[in-house]
XYZ file of N, CA and C in Angstrom:
837
model
N 164.446 98.433 185.105
C 164.599 99.514 184.450
C 165.018 98.906 182.888
N 166.071 98.050 183.182
C 166.522 97.293 181.904
C 165.371 96.466 181.282
N 164.420 95.978 182.113
C 163.197 95.128 181.707
C 162.356 95.970 180.672
N 162.064 97.363 181.408
C 161.088 98.161 180.602
C 161.623 98.498 179.039
N 163.052 98.689 179.220
C 163.571 99.216 177.840
C 163.630 97.838 176.823
N 163.369 96.769 177.369
C 163.394 95.547 176.449
C 162.036 95.521 176.110
N 161.025 95.670 177.028
C 159.611 95.664 176.469
C 159.117 96.523 175.375
N 159.906 97.711 175.595
C 159.431 98.929 174.580
C 160.046 98.514 173.217
N 161.413 97.910 173.242
C 161.955 97.640 171.989
C 161.299 96.441 171.315
N 160.732 95.583 172.236
C 159.897 94.349 171.780
C 158.714 94.648 171.044
N 157.790 95.660 171.714
C 156.832 96.310 171.362
C 156.905 97.057 169.893
N 157.879 97.639 169.864
C 158.159 98.551 168.688
C 158.597 97.620 167.588
N 159.299 96.438 167.879
C 159.411 95.705 166.893
C 158.299 94.935 166.246
N 157.318 94.862 167.397
C 156.179 93.811 166.787
C 155.505 95.017 165.997
N 155.193 96.513 166.271
C 154.393 97.144 165.418
C 155.120 97.480 164.098
N 156.538 97.364 164.100
C 157.051 97.549 162.794
C 157.095 96.322 161.995
N 156.842 95.193 162.569
C 156.655 94.039 161.922
C 155.073 93.927 161.183
N 154.270 94.518 162.183
C 152.909 94.360 161.642
C 152.815 95.718 160.387
N 153.456 96.690 160.562
C 153.190 97.563 159.660
C 154.171 97.076 158.418
N 155.156 96.433 158.266
C 155.781 95.887 157.316
C 154.854 94.872 156.577
N 154.201 93.956 157.500
C 153.375 93.058 156.793
C 152.260 93.774 156.162
N 151.651 94.761 156.660
C 150.519 95.348 156.044
C 150.744 96.152 154.822
N 152.094 96.708 154.922
C 152.749 97.483 153.782
C 152.799 96.463 152.592
N 153.401 95.140 152.776
C 153.633 94.006 151.825
C 152.505 93.680 151.396
N 151.378 93.565 152.139
C 149.814 93.142 151.777
C 149.209 93.946 150.917
N 149.025 95.130 151.430
C 148.144 96.406 150.798
C 148.895 97.135 149.649
N 150.262 97.370 149.792
C 150.880 98.191 148.897
C 150.560 97.694 147.417
N 150.722 96.400 147.079
C 150.528 95.953 145.724
C 148.818 96.356 145.246
N 147.719 96.028 146.370
C 146.578 96.637 146.113
C 146.412 97.839 145.950
N 147.117 98.842 146.817
C 147.026 100.300 146.552
C 147.510 100.859 145.228
N 148.673 100.231 144.842
C 149.200 100.372 143.613
C 148.240 100.279 142.483
N 147.818 99.007 142.563
C 146.784 98.426 141.521
C 145.618 99.497 141.566
N 145.099 99.937 142.632
C 143.844 100.606 142.641
C 144.294 102.068 142.029
N 145.513 102.641 142.151
C 145.674 103.929 141.662
C 145.925 103.712 140.155
N 146.628 102.713 139.728
C 146.848 102.365 138.309
C 145.356 102.165 137.412
N 144.458 101.343 138.287
C 143.031 101.170 137.618
C 142.402 102.465 137.554
N 142.472 103.452 138.383
C 141.980 104.670 138.408
C 142.490 105.562 137.463
N 143.789 105.521 137.205
C 144.238 106.378 136.070
C 143.802 105.844 134.722
N 144.076 104.641 134.557
C 143.563 104.020 133.299
C 141.852 104.031 133.019
N 141.469 103.520 134.038
C 140.111 103.740 134.032
C 139.461 105.088 133.411
N 139.828 106.247 134.117
C 139.253 107.544 133.881
C 139.761 107.996 132.590
N 140.919 107.294 132.017
C 141.407 107.720 130.650
C 140.446 106.966 129.771
N 140.122 105.823 129.812
C 139.299 105.088 128.985
C 137.856 105.625 129.108
N 137.371 106.169 130.237
C 136.159 106.894 130.173
C 136.011 108.089 129.396
N 136.925 108.738 129.592
C 136.987 110.071 128.737
C 137.248 109.793 127.185
N 137.946 108.681 126.660
C 137.746 108.404 125.554
C 136.714 108.130 125.025
N 136.030 107.229 125.715
C 134.919 106.646 125.312
C 133.643 107.915 124.987
N 133.568 108.868 126.171
C 132.868 110.070 126.215
C 133.290 110.992 124.872
N 134.532 110.952 124.487
C 134.773 111.676 123.193
C 134.435 111.120 122.047
N 134.643 109.811 121.833
C 134.135 109.196 120.631
C 132.711 109.211 120.542
N 131.734 109.258 121.554
C 130.429 109.245 121.667
C 130.108 110.815 121.216
N 130.906 111.561 121.719
C 130.672 113.365 121.168
C 130.761 113.257 119.825
N 131.824 112.591 119.341
C 132.247 113.072 117.901
C 130.992 112.271 117.094
N 130.534 111.108 117.577
C 129.491 110.149 116.988
C 128.237 111.092 116.863
N 127.811 111.599 118.008
C 126.442 112.550 118.072
C 126.655 113.613 117.267
N 127.778 114.083 116.929
C 127.965 115.438 116.096
C 127.625 115.012 114.908
N 128.389 113.969 114.426
C 128.175 113.321 113.074
C 126.860 113.014 112.526
N 126.196 112.594 113.672
C 124.619 112.119 113.455
C 123.844 113.486 113.554
N 124.276 114.789 114.070
C 123.539 115.731 114.302
C 122.630 115.691 115.408
N 122.754 114.989 116.451
C 121.999 114.830 117.501
C 121.691 116.317 118.420
N 120.747 116.399 118.886
C 120.575 117.648 119.744
C 121.809 117.812 120.732
N 122.100 119.229 120.891
C 123.473 119.361 121.702
C 122.864 119.080 123.260
N 121.796 119.415 123.784
C 121.402 119.034 124.867
C 121.315 117.641 125.254
N 120.680 116.936 124.208
C 120.773 115.405 124.424
C 122.105 114.753 124.494
N 122.961 115.374 123.650
C 124.461 114.882 123.694
C 124.969 115.120 125.279
N 124.839 116.287 125.763
C 125.294 116.490 126.938
C 124.885 115.421 128.115
N 123.119 115.467 127.869
C 122.694 114.678 129.028
C 123.214 113.180 128.922
N 123.404 112.626 127.569
C 123.550 111.230 127.419
C 124.877 110.906 127.889
N 125.892 111.815 127.455
C 127.214 111.761 127.725
C 127.532 111.752 129.349
N 126.819 112.580 130.015
C 126.885 112.650 131.378
C 126.258 111.719 132.042
N 125.342 110.886 131.844
C 124.846 109.815 132.238
C 125.708 108.436 132.197
N 126.179 108.459 130.780
C 127.138 107.431 130.695
C 128.386 107.593 131.622
N 128.973 108.620 131.822
C 130.160 108.715 132.422
C 130.029 108.500 133.835
N 129.028 109.072 134.525
C 128.581 108.688 135.578
C 128.358 107.285 136.215
N 127.876 106.639 134.974
C 127.490 105.145 135.459
C 129.044 104.386 135.309
N 129.771 104.864 134.230
C 131.152 104.167 134.108
C 132.018 104.477 135.334
N 131.810 105.722 136.010
C 132.667 106.128 137.265
C 132.293 105.441 138.109
N 130.952 105.041 138.189
C 130.478 104.178 139.560
C 130.852 102.884 139.663
N 130.740 102.455 138.258
C 131.545 101.053 138.158
C 132.846 101.020 138.163
N 133.549 102.030 137.893
C 134.995 102.134 138.360
C 135.146 102.138 139.774
N 134.528 102.888 140.476
C 134.615 102.891 142.138
C 134.408 101.722 142.604
N 133.357 100.903 142.140
C 133.053 99.425 142.822
C 134.381 98.722 142.394
N 134.872 98.839 141.477
C 136.081 97.893 140.922
C 137.256 98.209 141.843
N 137.503 99.452 142.195
C 138.639 99.797 143.087
C 138.440 99.709 144.243
N 137.123 99.642 144.794
C 136.703 99.146 146.285
C 137.214 97.668 146.355
N 136.591 96.959 145.295
C 136.865 95.510 145.373
C 138.253 94.993 145.419
N 139.059 95.818 144.560
C 140.619 95.525 144.603
C 141.148 95.724 145.729
N 140.528 96.739 146.737
C 141.262 97.126 147.870
C 141.023 96.036 148.877
N 140.079 95.218 148.583
C 139.688 94.143 149.621
C 138.448 94.484 150.564
N 137.722 95.481 150.049
C 136.520 95.951 150.765
C 135.076 95.256 150.053
N 134.480 94.323 150.973
C 133.385 93.871 150.131
C 132.291 94.752 149.703
N 131.965 94.475 148.340
C 131.122 95.507 147.633
C 129.760 95.013 147.762
N 129.398 93.797 148.491
C 128.006 93.312 148.553
C 127.061 94.539 149.292
N 127.482 95.086 150.288
C 126.784 96.538 150.920
C 126.579 97.407 149.996
N 127.702 97.945 149.531
C 127.460 99.006 148.359
C 126.475 98.847 147.327
N 126.339 97.489 146.951
C 125.500 97.319 145.736
C 124.016 97.319 146.425
N 124.065 96.685 147.445
C 122.516 96.627 148.010
C 122.107 97.782 148.385
N 122.779 98.949 148.839
C 122.621 100.361 149.320
C 122.410 100.921 147.802
N 122.934 100.803 146.839
C 122.731 101.343 145.527
C 121.375 101.061 144.997
N 121.068 99.692 145.000
C 119.833 99.226 144.385
C 118.780 99.705 145.264
N 118.729 99.897 146.666
C 117.539 100.505 147.580
C 117.577 101.988 147.142
N 118.615 102.489 146.913
C 118.634 104.068 146.569
C 117.764 104.164 145.344
N 118.252 103.419 144.312
C 117.693 103.456 142.879
C 116.129 103.094 142.891
N 115.832 102.298 143.679
C 114.391 101.955 143.902
C 113.752 103.191 144.391
N 114.230 103.691 145.705
C 113.696 104.847 146.063
C 113.485 106.072 145.334
N 114.418 106.177 144.430
C 114.487 107.565 143.685
C 113.649 107.283 142.478
N 113.549 105.947 142.087
C 112.656 105.551 140.982
C 111.299 105.876 141.176
N 110.832 105.410 142.450
C 109.376 105.512 143.017
C 109.176 106.907 143.131
N 110.162 107.740 143.517
C 109.610 109.094 143.778
C 109.442 110.015 142.637
N 110.285 109.571 141.694
C 110.572 110.365 140.469
C 109.611 109.707 139.300
N 108.771 108.813 139.326
C 108.201 107.939 138.474
C 107.541 108.887 137.398
N 106.937 109.909 137.668
C 106.571 110.698 136.452
C 107.381 111.301 135.491
N 108.361 111.885 136.540
C 109.440 112.934 135.819
C 110.667 111.772 135.080
N 110.651 110.478 135.516
C 111.569 109.746 134.543
C 110.839 109.571 133.519
N 109.323 109.136 133.277
C 108.716 109.085 131.871
C 108.824 110.151 131.217
N 108.903 111.193 131.738
C 109.037 112.525 130.904
C 110.584 112.623 130.443
N 111.459 112.205 131.121
C 112.845 112.103 130.662
C 112.936 111.254 129.406
N 112.418 109.995 129.691
C 112.449 108.996 128.677
C 111.738 109.479 127.426
N 110.714 110.160 127.631
C 109.999 110.809 126.445
C 110.885 111.826 125.659
N 111.401 112.634 126.567
C 112.428 113.657 125.986
C 113.460 113.034 125.159
N 113.956 111.888 125.634
C 115.338 111.433 124.846
C 114.722 110.737 123.798
N 113.437 110.228 123.701
C 113.154 109.691 122.420
C 112.750 110.704 121.518
N 112.207 111.690 121.948
C 111.745 112.925 120.950
C 113.268 113.243 120.317
N 114.052 113.596 120.894
C 115.341 114.031 120.473
C 115.998 113.138 119.667
N 115.734 111.924 119.699
C 116.501 110.714 119.039
C 115.994 110.696 117.695
N 114.530 110.351 117.674
C 113.612 110.258 116.621
C 113.138 111.443 115.622
N 112.975 112.547 116.462
C 112.799 114.095 116.069
C 111.596 113.805 115.125
N 110.523 113.613 115.880
C 109.020 113.729 115.054
C 108.813 115.083 114.742
N 109.164 116.150 115.660
C 109.337 117.382 114.988
C 110.361 118.330 115.415
N 110.559 119.584 115.092
C 111.763 120.454 115.255
C 111.253 121.770 115.901
N 112.154 122.494 116.253
C 111.827 123.723 116.907
C 111.599 124.640 115.660
N 110.432 125.414 115.847
C 109.866 126.296 114.524
C 108.645 125.702 113.775
N 108.704 124.352 114.051
C 107.530 123.677 113.297
C 106.203 123.761 114.042
N 105.117 123.676 113.412
C 103.729 123.806 113.794
C 103.289 122.314 113.960
N 102.558 121.867 115.112
C 102.335 120.537 115.508
C 101.042 120.514 116.012
N 100.253 119.612 116.367
C 99.079 119.019 116.868
C 99.109 118.235 117.818
N 98.937 117.999 119.112
C 99.471 116.944 119.928
C 98.644 117.306 121.389
N 98.218 116.268 121.972
C 97.610 116.426 123.159
C 96.485 117.421 123.182
N 95.707 117.553 122.283
C 94.759 118.320 122.196
C 94.921 119.740 122.294
N 96.312 120.205 121.682
C 96.979 121.595 121.544
C 97.515 121.700 120.284
N 97.466 122.874 119.624
C 98.093 123.116 118.225
C 98.948 124.507 118.430
N 100.224 124.434 118.040
C 101.069 125.655 118.082
C 102.415 125.207 117.742
N 103.240 126.472 117.435
C 104.529 126.453 117.079
C 105.539 126.024 118.147
N 106.276 125.033 117.731
C 107.307 124.636 118.895
C 108.392 125.620 119.186
N 108.471 125.959 120.341
C 109.321 127.045 120.985
C 110.842 126.269 121.352
N 110.450 125.256 122.177
C 111.738 124.518 122.611
C 111.393 122.973 122.999
N 112.393 122.397 122.791
C 112.260 120.889 123.024
C 113.185 120.503 124.366
N 112.830 120.474 125.439
C 113.721 120.244 126.622
C 113.597 118.829 126.886
N 114.476 118.195 127.939
C 114.591 117.036 128.317
C 113.244 116.674 129.025
N 112.266 117.322 129.752
C 111.215 117.131 130.511
C 110.030 117.476 129.806
N 109.998 118.734 129.132
C 108.811 119.391 128.515
C 109.127 119.716 127.166
N 108.071 119.875 126.512
C 108.235 120.876 125.150
C 107.349 121.951 125.305
N 107.847 123.142 124.736
C 106.815 124.309 124.979
C 106.592 124.669 123.494
N 105.069 125.082 123.169
C 104.519 125.399 121.964
C 103.766 126.703 122.032
N 103.781 127.460 121.108
C 103.078 128.875 120.894
C 101.619 128.723 120.193
N 100.751 128.718 120.928
C 99.215 128.325 120.334
C 98.903 129.531 119.446
N 97.871 129.463 118.742
C 97.327 130.385 117.928
C 96.870 131.566 118.590
N 96.556 131.393 120.057
C 96.080 132.563 120.799
C 97.469 133.267 121.594
N 98.312 132.776 121.130
C 99.810 133.590 121.555
C 99.931 133.053 123.120
N 99.461 131.808 123.325
C 99.678 131.550 124.736
C 100.734 130.088 124.541
N 101.595 130.353 125.549
C 102.736 129.317 125.668
C 102.081 128.049 126.428
N 102.057 126.860 125.687
C 101.791 125.569 126.342
C 102.879 124.803 126.561
N 102.957 124.156 127.787
C 104.026 123.297 128.206
C 103.432 121.771 128.006
N 103.986 121.160 127.521
C 103.745 119.628 127.131
C 104.505 118.738 127.486
N 103.981 117.894 128.553
C 105.099 116.677 129.246
C 105.543 115.951 128.305
N 106.817 115.617 128.033
C 107.300 114.749 126.859
C 106.887 113.495 127.096
N 106.493 112.786 128.425
C 106.020 111.501 128.477
C 104.850 111.057 127.543
N 103.626 112.048 127.719
C 102.715 111.785 126.985
C 102.812 112.125 125.487
N 103.608 113.108 125.196
C 104.073 113.646 123.992
C 104.441 112.350 123.018
N 105.586 111.766 123.687
C 106.190 110.817 122.893
C 105.276 109.589 122.623
N 104.372 109.241 123.415
C 103.532 108.171 123.201
C 102.431 108.384 122.578
N 101.938 109.595 122.318
C 100.678 110.171 121.802
C 100.640 110.461 120.336
N 99.765 110.753 119.743
C 99.590 111.017 118.419
C 99.862 112.386 117.940
N 100.985 112.580 116.998
C 101.545 114.059 116.706
C 101.035 114.315 115.346
N 100.523 115.561 115.004
C 100.408 115.893 113.812
C 101.257 116.870 113.443
N 102.188 116.592 112.611
C 103.358 117.808 112.065
C 102.836 118.291 110.956
N 102.558 119.681 111.028
C 102.113 120.485 109.843
C 103.310 121.120 108.720
N 104.349 120.646 109.141
C 105.546 121.200 108.330
C 106.325 119.989 107.595
N 105.800 118.806 107.842
C 106.752 117.720 107.155
C 106.871 117.631 105.609
N 105.898 118.170 104.961
C 106.051 118.105 103.380
C 106.106 119.779 103.012
N 106.449 120.694 103.977
C 106.731 122.018 103.517
C 105.707 123.014 102.986
N 104.383 122.481 102.975
C 103.017 123.333 102.804
C 101.931 122.582 103.511
N 101.024 123.601 103.514
C 99.672 123.219 104.386
C 98.362 123.291 103.403
N 97.470 122.664 103.592
C 96.337 122.599 102.899
C 95.399 123.497 103.837
N 94.773 124.522 103.286
C 93.797 125.160 104.014
C 92.443 124.819 103.575
N 91.558 124.614 104.944
C 90.435 124.078 104.451
C 89.366 125.130 104.780
N 88.801 125.374 103.701
C 87.596 126.327 103.801
C 86.136 125.789 103.524
N 85.140 125.734 104.353
C 83.973 125.285 104.333
C 82.994 126.296 103.933
N 82.305 126.333 102.934
C 81.224 127.284 102.476
C 80.064 126.301 102.078
N 78.843 126.884 102.487
C 77.555 126.300 102.075
C 76.877 127.107 101.023
N 76.453 126.503 99.930
C 75.615 127.189 98.942
C 74.166 126.448 98.785
N 73.356 127.149 98.088
C 71.791 126.545 98.059
C 71.839 125.076 97.451
N 70.890 124.448 97.704
C 70.931 122.922 97.069
C 70.569 123.194 95.547
N 70.125 124.151 95.127
C 69.668 124.478 93.765
C 70.724 124.922 92.933
N 71.888 125.237 93.532
C 73.036 125.786 92.970
C 73.730 124.885 91.923
N 74.236 125.512 90.737
C 75.100 124.677 89.822
C 76.373 124.533 90.522
N 76.825 123.191 90.799
C 78.019 122.777 91.420
C 79.221 123.243 90.648
N 79.227 123.092 89.343
C 80.453 123.325 88.197
C 80.540 124.947 88.315
N 79.580 125.730 88.498
C 79.714 126.999 88.391
C 80.388 127.511 89.822
N 79.890 127.244 90.798
C 80.394 127.368 92.066
C 81.849 127.149 92.247
N 82.223 125.832 91.704
C 83.572 125.393 91.711
C 84.394 126.182 90.951
N 84.064 126.648 89.688
C 84.878 127.435 88.799
C 85.064 128.723 89.489
N 84.085 129.293 90.046
C 84.368 130.645 90.570
C 85.175 130.607 91.937
N 85.009 129.631 92.583
C 85.997 129.402 93.814
C 87.399 129.184 93.452
N 87.534 128.200 92.334
C 88.928 128.041 91.836
C 89.696 129.274 91.407
N 89.009 130.094 90.383
C 89.785 131.323 89.812
C 89.838 132.187 91.058
N 89.061 132.445 91.925
C 89.204 133.428 93.268
C 90.303 133.069 94.060
N 90.741 131.675 94.268
C 91.837 131.291 95.236
C 93.143 131.444 94.309
N 93.016 131.178 92.987
C 93.955 131.022 92.085
C 94.856 132.783 91.926
N 93.965 133.626 92.215
C 94.480 134.923 92.183
C 95.232 135.413 93.197
N 95.413 134.647 94.322
C 95.988 134.990 95.427
C 97.413 134.642 95.450
N 98.684 135.403 95.350
C 99.975 135.037 95.004
C 100.460 134.266 96.414
N 99.839 134.103 97.317
C 100.103 133.558 98.488
C 99.809 131.826 98.358
N 98.647 131.576 97.226
C 98.303 130.199 97.298
C 99.297 129.731 96.234
N 99.755 128.315 96.662
C 100.718 127.503 95.762
C 99.951 126.867 94.625
N 100.626 127.071 93.436
C 100.234 126.086 92.348
C 100.449 124.699 92.216
N 101.077 124.353 92.956
C 101.581 122.927 93.270
C 101.561 122.602 94.587
N 100.881 121.743 95.364
C 99.744 121.160 94.688
C 98.518 122.303 94.375
N 97.914 121.897 93.312
C 96.767 122.740 92.826
C 95.628 122.587 93.794
N 94.990 123.965 94.036
C 93.717 124.007 94.734
C 92.716 123.151 94.203
N 91.792 122.782 94.983
C 90.641 121.937 94.424
C 89.500 122.331 95.403
N 88.045 121.927 94.728
C 86.826 122.234 95.378
C 86.007 120.686 95.216
N 85.672 120.647 96.184
C 84.877 119.197 96.485
C 83.573 119.395 97.157
N 82.499 118.720 96.776
C 81.254 118.579 97.598
C 81.419 117.720 98.785
N 81.450 118.290 99.950
C 81.555 117.242 101.192
C 80.286 116.830 101.857
N 79.122 117.354 101.625
C 77.798 117.101 101.943
C 76.568 117.824 101.515
N 75.472 116.875 101.299
C 74.206 117.535 100.491
C 73.408 117.303 101.743
N 72.570 118.269 102.303
C 71.360 117.857 103.091
C 70.448 119.023 102.977
N 69.589 119.243 103.937
C 68.406 120.020 103.741
C 69.065 121.510 104.011
N 70.110 121.631 104.339
C 70.772 123.146 104.470
C 71.328 123.432 103.013
N 71.588 122.547 102.145
C 72.072 122.786 100.849
C 73.290 122.089 100.665
N 74.373 122.646 99.845
C 75.629 122.097 99.380
C 76.757 122.477 100.082
N 77.346 121.490 101.154
C 78.882 122.005 101.753
C 80.042 122.031 100.635
N 80.621 123.015 100.359
C 81.818 122.920 99.664
C 83.120 122.666 100.324
N 83.874 122.034 100.173
C 85.363 122.113 100.939
C 86.381 122.663 99.806
N 86.675 123.914 100.076
C 87.589 124.726 99.188
C 88.951 124.610 99.672
N 90.051 123.899 98.888
C 91.216 123.692 99.705
C 92.388 124.077 98.799
N 92.816 125.334 99.048
C 94.167 125.779 98.488
C 95.265 125.485 99.285
N 96.448 125.518 98.818
C 97.502 125.189 99.751
C 98.516 126.418 99.843
N 99.398 126.326 100.749
C 100.044 127.515 101.234
C 101.158 127.106 102.053
N 102.158 128.108 102.256
C 103.176 127.741 103.245
C 102.817 127.943 104.560
N 103.458 127.277 105.629
C 103.224 127.428 106.988
C 102.889 128.988 107.440
N 103.864 129.545 107.256
C 103.837 130.918 107.544
C 102.498 131.782 106.956
N 102.293 131.412 105.769
C 101.134 132.229 105.190
C 99.496 131.420 105.674
N 99.703 130.420 106.145
C 98.443 129.581 106.433
C 97.089 130.595 106.939
N 97.321 131.392 108.196
C 95.942 132.102 108.520
C 95.819 133.325 107.487
N 96.819 133.725 106.795
C 96.620 135.055 105.786
C 95.547 134.386 104.644
N 95.871 133.253 104.240
C 95.240 132.688 103.113
C 93.815 132.144 103.541
N 93.835 131.771 104.732
C 92.474 131.142 105.287
C 91.261 132.395 105.507
N 91.804 133.368 106.070
C 90.857 134.587 106.479
C 90.652 135.283 105.131
N 91.709 135.540 104.185
C 91.526 136.383 103.038
C 90.669 135.417 102.117
N 90.800 134.116 101.796
C 90.104 133.552 100.902
C 88.526 133.357 101.428
N 88.141 133.378 102.486
C 86.754 133.166 102.918
C 86.089 134.561 102.438
N 86.829 135.694 102.829
C 85.984 137.024 102.380
C 85.928 137.128 100.886
N 87.116 136.675 100.047
C 87.190 136.762 98.657
C 86.255 136.100 98.188
N 86.062 134.609 98.546
C 85.135 133.535 97.742
C 83.802 134.303 98.155
N 83.535 134.825 99.337
C 82.044 135.166 99.436
C 81.794 136.169 98.651
N 82.820 137.043 98.307
C 82.544 138.573 97.524
C 82.018 138.065 96.079
N 83.204 137.022 95.556
C 83.079 136.537 94.195
C 81.579 135.808 94.033
N 81.148 134.979 94.992
C 79.718 134.209 94.922
C 78.956 135.622 94.595
N 78.785 136.466 95.679
C 77.624 137.465 95.344
C 77.961 138.175 94.161
N 79.247 138.548 93.640
C 79.193 139.319 92.232
C 78.687 138.399 91.080
N 79.123 137.111 91.075
C 78.443 136.112 90.017
C 76.942 135.310 90.361
N 76.284 135.765 91.484
C 75.024 135.243 91.593
C 74.854 133.821 92.218
N 75.853 133.385 92.872
C 75.822 132.227 93.321
C 74.867 132.224 94.635
N 74.038 131.294 94.601
C 73.039 131.328 95.595
C 73.307 130.720 96.868
N 73.098 131.488 97.906
C 73.307 131.100 99.099
C 72.182 130.115 99.867
N 72.407 129.333 100.766
C 71.186 128.697 101.381
C 70.061 129.574 102.053
N 68.869 129.517 101.978
C 67.867 130.187 102.771
C 67.216 129.335 103.745
N 67.522 130.063 105.092
C 66.916 129.257 106.131
C 65.513 129.126 105.972
N 64.977 127.802 106.326
C 63.573 127.864 106.497
C 63.334 127.507 107.750
N 61.808 127.769 108.152
C 61.269 127.500 109.288
C 59.762 126.835 109.318
N 59.713 125.856 109.976
C 58.383 125.001 109.835
C 57.474 125.545 111.138
N 56.475 126.113 110.939
C 55.616 126.222 111.986
C 54.268 125.436 112.288
N 53.830 124.826 113.282
C 52.970 123.974 113.299
C 51.886 124.486 114.353
N 50.808 124.807 113.999
C 49.840 125.248 114.732
C 48.827 124.040 115.084
N 48.699 124.237 116.584
C 47.719 123.116 117.080
C 46.563 123.581 117.495
N 45.592 123.086 117.008
C 44.071 123.532 117.198
C 43.942 123.390 118.742
N 43.227 124.377 119.381
C 42.810 124.127 120.857
C 41.908 122.956 120.835
């Protein structure tokens, strides 16, 4: 009986000694890990706040601010986690390999989406266009309704909502109709080849200048674009604001036609050549 008691006491002493040794070994590491976590999260929050203030001063898009700060915080928290794990003595090689493999798998699966994501970030940073502006891109023309992280929505002239992926949009050609605050209205009309050019030019300029929606600066102009068998093709180019573009376009086609008729401007006469073959 006495021998069993001595064995129990010896075993307990051994366990207590091991616990003490483990406490002495891991307590500093655990305390250091806790301190690192507290300090690290404080630094990460400070960096996020500084970036938020910087983005606000630079007038970055709010959705872009939220996205970039979230990505940065997630990356820094991941690095902090790896640092804490390493401080506790856990090998981080396995974690790094696992994260690298997961990153490659996710990147391969979301290849197109990541391209659109990168394109959205570039559009929001460099701002080639803004919401409310009219653009022409990827074979579509319309008013920008929304600029998202992955896609941009525009409203076409047919009142259709067109969704454009940001990947191709950011790398393609974009025509912004609002950059200079006005638009040139291109009206093409063909008159007879025998028509006096200066008379037709004067009547066209007088007609478009009467429209209050046509801007005085830049001044409207009339140019001869082409001379062929069909007659003289005139390019009549008044300027107006973006919201009045179509009003000026349709109104002036009708007004110029009526003015030409009233002043005897000659329209081209279609000709037809018939060739009779003898039997």
